[in-house]
Coordinates of N, CA and C in Angstrom, one line a residue:
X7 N 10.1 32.3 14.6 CA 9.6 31.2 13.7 C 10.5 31.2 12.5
X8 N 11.0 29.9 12.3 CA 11.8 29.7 10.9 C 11.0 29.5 9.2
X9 N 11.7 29.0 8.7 CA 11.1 28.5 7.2 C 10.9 27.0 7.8
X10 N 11.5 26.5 8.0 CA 10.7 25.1 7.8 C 9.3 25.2 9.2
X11 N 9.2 25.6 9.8 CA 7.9 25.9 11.0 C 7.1 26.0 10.0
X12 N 6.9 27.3 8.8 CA 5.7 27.6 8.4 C 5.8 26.0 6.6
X13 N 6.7 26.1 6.6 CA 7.1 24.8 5.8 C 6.1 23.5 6.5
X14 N 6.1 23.3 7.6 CA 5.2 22.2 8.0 C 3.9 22.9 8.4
X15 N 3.9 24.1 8.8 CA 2.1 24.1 9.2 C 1.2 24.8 7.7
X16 N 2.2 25.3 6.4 CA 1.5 24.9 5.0 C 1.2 23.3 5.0
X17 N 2.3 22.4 4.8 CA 2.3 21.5 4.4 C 0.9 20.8 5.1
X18 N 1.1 20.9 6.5 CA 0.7 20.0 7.5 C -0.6 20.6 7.2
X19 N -1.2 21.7 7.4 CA -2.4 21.8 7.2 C -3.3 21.8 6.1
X20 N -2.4 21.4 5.0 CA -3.3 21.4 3.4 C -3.5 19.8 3.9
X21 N -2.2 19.3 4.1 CA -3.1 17.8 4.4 C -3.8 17.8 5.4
X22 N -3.9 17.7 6.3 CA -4.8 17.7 7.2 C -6.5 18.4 6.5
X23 N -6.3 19.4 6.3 CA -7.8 19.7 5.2 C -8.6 18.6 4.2
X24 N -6.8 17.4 3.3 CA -7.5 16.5 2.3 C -8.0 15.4 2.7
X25 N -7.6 15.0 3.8 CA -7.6 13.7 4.9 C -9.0 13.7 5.4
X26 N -9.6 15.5 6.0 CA -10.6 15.2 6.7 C -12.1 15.7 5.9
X27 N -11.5 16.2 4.5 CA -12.5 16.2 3.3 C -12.7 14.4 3.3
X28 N -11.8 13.8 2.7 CA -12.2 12.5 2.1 C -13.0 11.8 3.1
X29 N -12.2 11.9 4.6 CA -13.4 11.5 5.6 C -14.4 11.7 5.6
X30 N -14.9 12.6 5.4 CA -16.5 13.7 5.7 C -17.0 13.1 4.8
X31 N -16.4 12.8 3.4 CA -17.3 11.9 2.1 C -17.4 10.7 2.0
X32 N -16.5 9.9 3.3 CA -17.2 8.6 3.3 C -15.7 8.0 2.9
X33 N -15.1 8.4 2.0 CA -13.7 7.6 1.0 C -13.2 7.0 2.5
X34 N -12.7 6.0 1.9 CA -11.3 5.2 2.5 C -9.9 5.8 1.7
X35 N -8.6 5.6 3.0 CA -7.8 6.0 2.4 C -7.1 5.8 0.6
X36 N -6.6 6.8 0.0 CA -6.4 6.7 -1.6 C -5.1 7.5 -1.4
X37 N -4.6 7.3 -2.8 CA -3.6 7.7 -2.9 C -3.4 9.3 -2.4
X38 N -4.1 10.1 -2.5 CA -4.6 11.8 -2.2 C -3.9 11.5 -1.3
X39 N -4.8 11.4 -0.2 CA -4.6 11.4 1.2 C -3.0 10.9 1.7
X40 N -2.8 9.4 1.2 CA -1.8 8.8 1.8 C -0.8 9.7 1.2
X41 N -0.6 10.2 0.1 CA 0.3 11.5 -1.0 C 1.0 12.5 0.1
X42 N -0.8 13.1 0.7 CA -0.2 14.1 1.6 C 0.3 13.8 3.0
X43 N 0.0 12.7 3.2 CA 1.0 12.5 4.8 C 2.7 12.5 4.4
X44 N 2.6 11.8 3.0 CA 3.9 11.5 2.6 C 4.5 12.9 2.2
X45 N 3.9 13.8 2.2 CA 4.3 15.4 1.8 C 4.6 16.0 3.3
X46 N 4.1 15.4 4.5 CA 4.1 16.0 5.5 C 5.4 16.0 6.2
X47 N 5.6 14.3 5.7 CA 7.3 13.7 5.9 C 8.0 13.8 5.7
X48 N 7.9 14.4 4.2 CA 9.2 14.8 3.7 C 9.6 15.9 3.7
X49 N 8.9 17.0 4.5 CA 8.7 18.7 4.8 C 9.5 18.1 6.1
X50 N 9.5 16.9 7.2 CA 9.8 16.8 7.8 C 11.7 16.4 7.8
X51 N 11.8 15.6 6.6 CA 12.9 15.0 6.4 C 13.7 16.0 6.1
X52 N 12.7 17.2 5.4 CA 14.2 18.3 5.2 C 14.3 19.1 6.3
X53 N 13.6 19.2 7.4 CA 13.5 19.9 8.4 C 15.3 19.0 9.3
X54 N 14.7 17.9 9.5 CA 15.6 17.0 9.8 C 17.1 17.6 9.2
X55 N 17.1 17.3 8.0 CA 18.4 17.4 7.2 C 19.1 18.9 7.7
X56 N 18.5 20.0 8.0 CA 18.4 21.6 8.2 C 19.0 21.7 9.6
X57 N 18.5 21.0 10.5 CA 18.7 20.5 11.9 C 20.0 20.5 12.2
X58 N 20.7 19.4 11.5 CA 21.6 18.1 11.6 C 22.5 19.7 10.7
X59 N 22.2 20.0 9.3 CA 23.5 21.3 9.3 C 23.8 22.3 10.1
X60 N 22.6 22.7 10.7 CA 22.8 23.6 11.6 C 23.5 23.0 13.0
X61 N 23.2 22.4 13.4 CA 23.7 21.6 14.5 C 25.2 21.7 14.4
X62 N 25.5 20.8 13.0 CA 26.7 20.3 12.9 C 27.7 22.0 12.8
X63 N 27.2 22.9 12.3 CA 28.0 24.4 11.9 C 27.9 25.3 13.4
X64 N 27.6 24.6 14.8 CA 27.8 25.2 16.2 C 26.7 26.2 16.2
X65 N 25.4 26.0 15.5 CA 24.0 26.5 15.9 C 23.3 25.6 16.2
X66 N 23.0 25.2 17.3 CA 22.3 24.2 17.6 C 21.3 24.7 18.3
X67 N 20.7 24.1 19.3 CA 19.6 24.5 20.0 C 19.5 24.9 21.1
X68 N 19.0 25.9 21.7 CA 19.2 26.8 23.2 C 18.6 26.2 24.1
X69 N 17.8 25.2 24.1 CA 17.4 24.5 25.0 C 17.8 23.1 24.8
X70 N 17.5 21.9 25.7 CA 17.6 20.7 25.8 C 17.7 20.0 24.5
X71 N 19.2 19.6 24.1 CA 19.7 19.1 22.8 C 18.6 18.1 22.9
X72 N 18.2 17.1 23.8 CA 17.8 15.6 23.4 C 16.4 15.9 23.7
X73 N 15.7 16.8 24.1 CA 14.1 17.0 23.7 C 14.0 17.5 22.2
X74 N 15.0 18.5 21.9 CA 14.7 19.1 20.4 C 14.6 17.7 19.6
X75 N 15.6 16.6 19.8 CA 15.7 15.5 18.2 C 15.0 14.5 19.2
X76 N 14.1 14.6 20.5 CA 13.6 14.1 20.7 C 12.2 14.1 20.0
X77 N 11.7 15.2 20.1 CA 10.4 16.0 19.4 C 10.5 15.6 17.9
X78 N 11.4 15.9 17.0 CA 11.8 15.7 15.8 C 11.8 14.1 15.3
X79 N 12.2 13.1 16.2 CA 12.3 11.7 15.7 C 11.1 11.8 15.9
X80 N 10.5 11.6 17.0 CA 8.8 11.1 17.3 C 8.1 11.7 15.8
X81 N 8.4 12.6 15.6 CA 7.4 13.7 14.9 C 7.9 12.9 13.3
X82 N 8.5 12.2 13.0 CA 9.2 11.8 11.8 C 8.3 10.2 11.9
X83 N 8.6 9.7 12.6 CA 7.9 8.2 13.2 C 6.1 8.3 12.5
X84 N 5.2 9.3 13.4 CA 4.2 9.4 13.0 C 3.8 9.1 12.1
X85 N 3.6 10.1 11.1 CA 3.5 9.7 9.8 C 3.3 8.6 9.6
X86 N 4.6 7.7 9.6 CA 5.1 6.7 9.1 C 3.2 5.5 9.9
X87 N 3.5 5.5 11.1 CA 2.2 4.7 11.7 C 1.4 5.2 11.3
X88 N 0.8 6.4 11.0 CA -0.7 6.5 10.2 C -0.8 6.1 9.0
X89 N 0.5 6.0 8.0 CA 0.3 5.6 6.7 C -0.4 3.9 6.8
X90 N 0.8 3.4 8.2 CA 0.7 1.6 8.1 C -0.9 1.3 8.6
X91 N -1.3 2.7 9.2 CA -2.7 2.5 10.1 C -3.6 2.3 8.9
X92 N -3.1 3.2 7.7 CA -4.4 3.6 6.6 C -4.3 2.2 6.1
X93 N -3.3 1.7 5.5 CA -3.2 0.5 4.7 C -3.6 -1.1 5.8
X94 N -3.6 -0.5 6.6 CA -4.4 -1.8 7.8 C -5.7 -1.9 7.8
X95 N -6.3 -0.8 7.9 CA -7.8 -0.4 8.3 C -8.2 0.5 7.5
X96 N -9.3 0.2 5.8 CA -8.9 0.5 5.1 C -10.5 1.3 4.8
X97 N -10.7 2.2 5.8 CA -11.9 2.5 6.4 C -12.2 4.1 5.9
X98 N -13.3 4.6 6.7 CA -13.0 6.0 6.2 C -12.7 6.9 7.2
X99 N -12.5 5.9 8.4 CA -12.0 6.9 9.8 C -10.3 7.0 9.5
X100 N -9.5 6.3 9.0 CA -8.5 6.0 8.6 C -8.1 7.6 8.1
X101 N -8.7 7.9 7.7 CA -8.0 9.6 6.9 C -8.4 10.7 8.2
X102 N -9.3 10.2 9.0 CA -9.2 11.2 10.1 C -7.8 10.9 11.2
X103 N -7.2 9.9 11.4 CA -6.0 9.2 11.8 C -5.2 10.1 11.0
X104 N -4.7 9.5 9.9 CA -4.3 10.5 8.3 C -4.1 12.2 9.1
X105 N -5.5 13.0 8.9 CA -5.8 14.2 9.5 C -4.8 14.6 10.5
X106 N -4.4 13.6 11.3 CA -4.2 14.3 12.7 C -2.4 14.3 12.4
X107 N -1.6 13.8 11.4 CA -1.0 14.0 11.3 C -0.5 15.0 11.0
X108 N -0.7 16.0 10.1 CA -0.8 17.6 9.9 C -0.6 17.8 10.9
X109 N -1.8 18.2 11.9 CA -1.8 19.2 13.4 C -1.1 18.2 14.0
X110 N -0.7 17.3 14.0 CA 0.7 17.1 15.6 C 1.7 17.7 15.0
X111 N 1.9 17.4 13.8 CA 3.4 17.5 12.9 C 3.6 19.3 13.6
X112 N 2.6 19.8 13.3 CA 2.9 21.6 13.1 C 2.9 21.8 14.9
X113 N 2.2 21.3 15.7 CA 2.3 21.4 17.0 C 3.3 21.1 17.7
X114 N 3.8 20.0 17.3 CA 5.4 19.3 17.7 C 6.5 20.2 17.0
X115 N 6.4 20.7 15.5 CA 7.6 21.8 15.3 C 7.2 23.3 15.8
X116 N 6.0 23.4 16.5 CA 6.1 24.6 17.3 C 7.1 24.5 18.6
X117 N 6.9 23.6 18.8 CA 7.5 23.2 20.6 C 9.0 22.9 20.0
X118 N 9.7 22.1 19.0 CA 10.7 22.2 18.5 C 11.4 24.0 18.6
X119 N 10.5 24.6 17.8 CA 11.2 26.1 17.9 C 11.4 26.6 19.0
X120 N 10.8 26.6 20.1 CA 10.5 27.3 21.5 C 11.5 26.2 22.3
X121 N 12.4 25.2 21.5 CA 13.6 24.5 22.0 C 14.7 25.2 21.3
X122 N 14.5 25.1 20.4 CA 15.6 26.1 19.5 C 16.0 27.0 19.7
X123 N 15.0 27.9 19.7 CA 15.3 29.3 19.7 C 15.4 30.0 21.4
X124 N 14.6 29.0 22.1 CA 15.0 29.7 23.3 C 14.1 30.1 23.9
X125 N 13.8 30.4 25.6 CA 12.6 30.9 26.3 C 12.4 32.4 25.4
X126 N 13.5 33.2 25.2 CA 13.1 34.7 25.1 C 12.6 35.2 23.8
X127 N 13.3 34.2 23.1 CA 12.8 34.1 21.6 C 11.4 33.8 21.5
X128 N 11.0 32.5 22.0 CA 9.7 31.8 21.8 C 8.7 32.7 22.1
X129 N 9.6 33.4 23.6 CA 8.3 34.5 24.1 C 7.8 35.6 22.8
X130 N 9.0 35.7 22.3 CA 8.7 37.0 21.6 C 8.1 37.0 20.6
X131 N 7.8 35.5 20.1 CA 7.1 35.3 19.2 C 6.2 35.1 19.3
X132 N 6.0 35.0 20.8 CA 4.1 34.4 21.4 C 3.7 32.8 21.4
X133 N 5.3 32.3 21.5 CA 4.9 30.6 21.8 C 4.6 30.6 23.1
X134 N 4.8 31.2 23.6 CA 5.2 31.2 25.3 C 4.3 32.0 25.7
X135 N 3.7 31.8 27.3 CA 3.2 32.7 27.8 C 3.7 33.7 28.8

């Protein structure tokens, strides 16, 4: 597991915790919340940026080049539809939507690593069974 993996499952899981507080109290989405998805993205954009130098310096990824920035675009996208979901439907289920951003984000750069790094690696870290 790298710095940016635990870089998104801090990030991803403190929002994910503010999203499904404000839910639980009823709020519609607020700045808070929409803040931390936007914290989630931009943990993602440097993940991105990290990627793309590594890539570019002949460390790239041990498994399937176009699942890894396959996993990584989708995973960038997100966000972006929960934010337009919150500001659509301006509800208090909206931050559970919000919520689920965190845990895909951290779930999808788990599976990102175990493309990266490789079947023997991932095993060894216990992504793998």
């Amino acid at each position: 597991m790298d710095g940016y993996f635990w870089a998104v499952l801090t990030v991803g899981l403190i929002s994910t915790l503010i999203c499904i507080g404000a839910g639980a109290r009823g709020y519609g989405p607020n700045d808070i919340t929409i803040l931390s998805v936007a914290a989630v993205e931009l943990t993602l954009l440097v993940y991105l940026a990290g990627s793309i130098i590594s890539s570019a310096t002949g460390n790239g990824p041990a498994g399937p080049v176009w699942e890894f920035w396959g996993y990584l675009l989708t995973a960038l996208v997100i966000p972006l539809g929960a934010v337009y979901w919150s500001l659509v439907e301006r509800s208090r289920w909206s931050n559970f939507v919000l919520a689920a951003v965190g845990v895909t984000a951290l779930v999808m750069t788990a599976r990102m690593n175990q493309i990266w790094y490789g079947p023997d690696l991932a095993r060894a870290a216990g992504l793998m069974g």
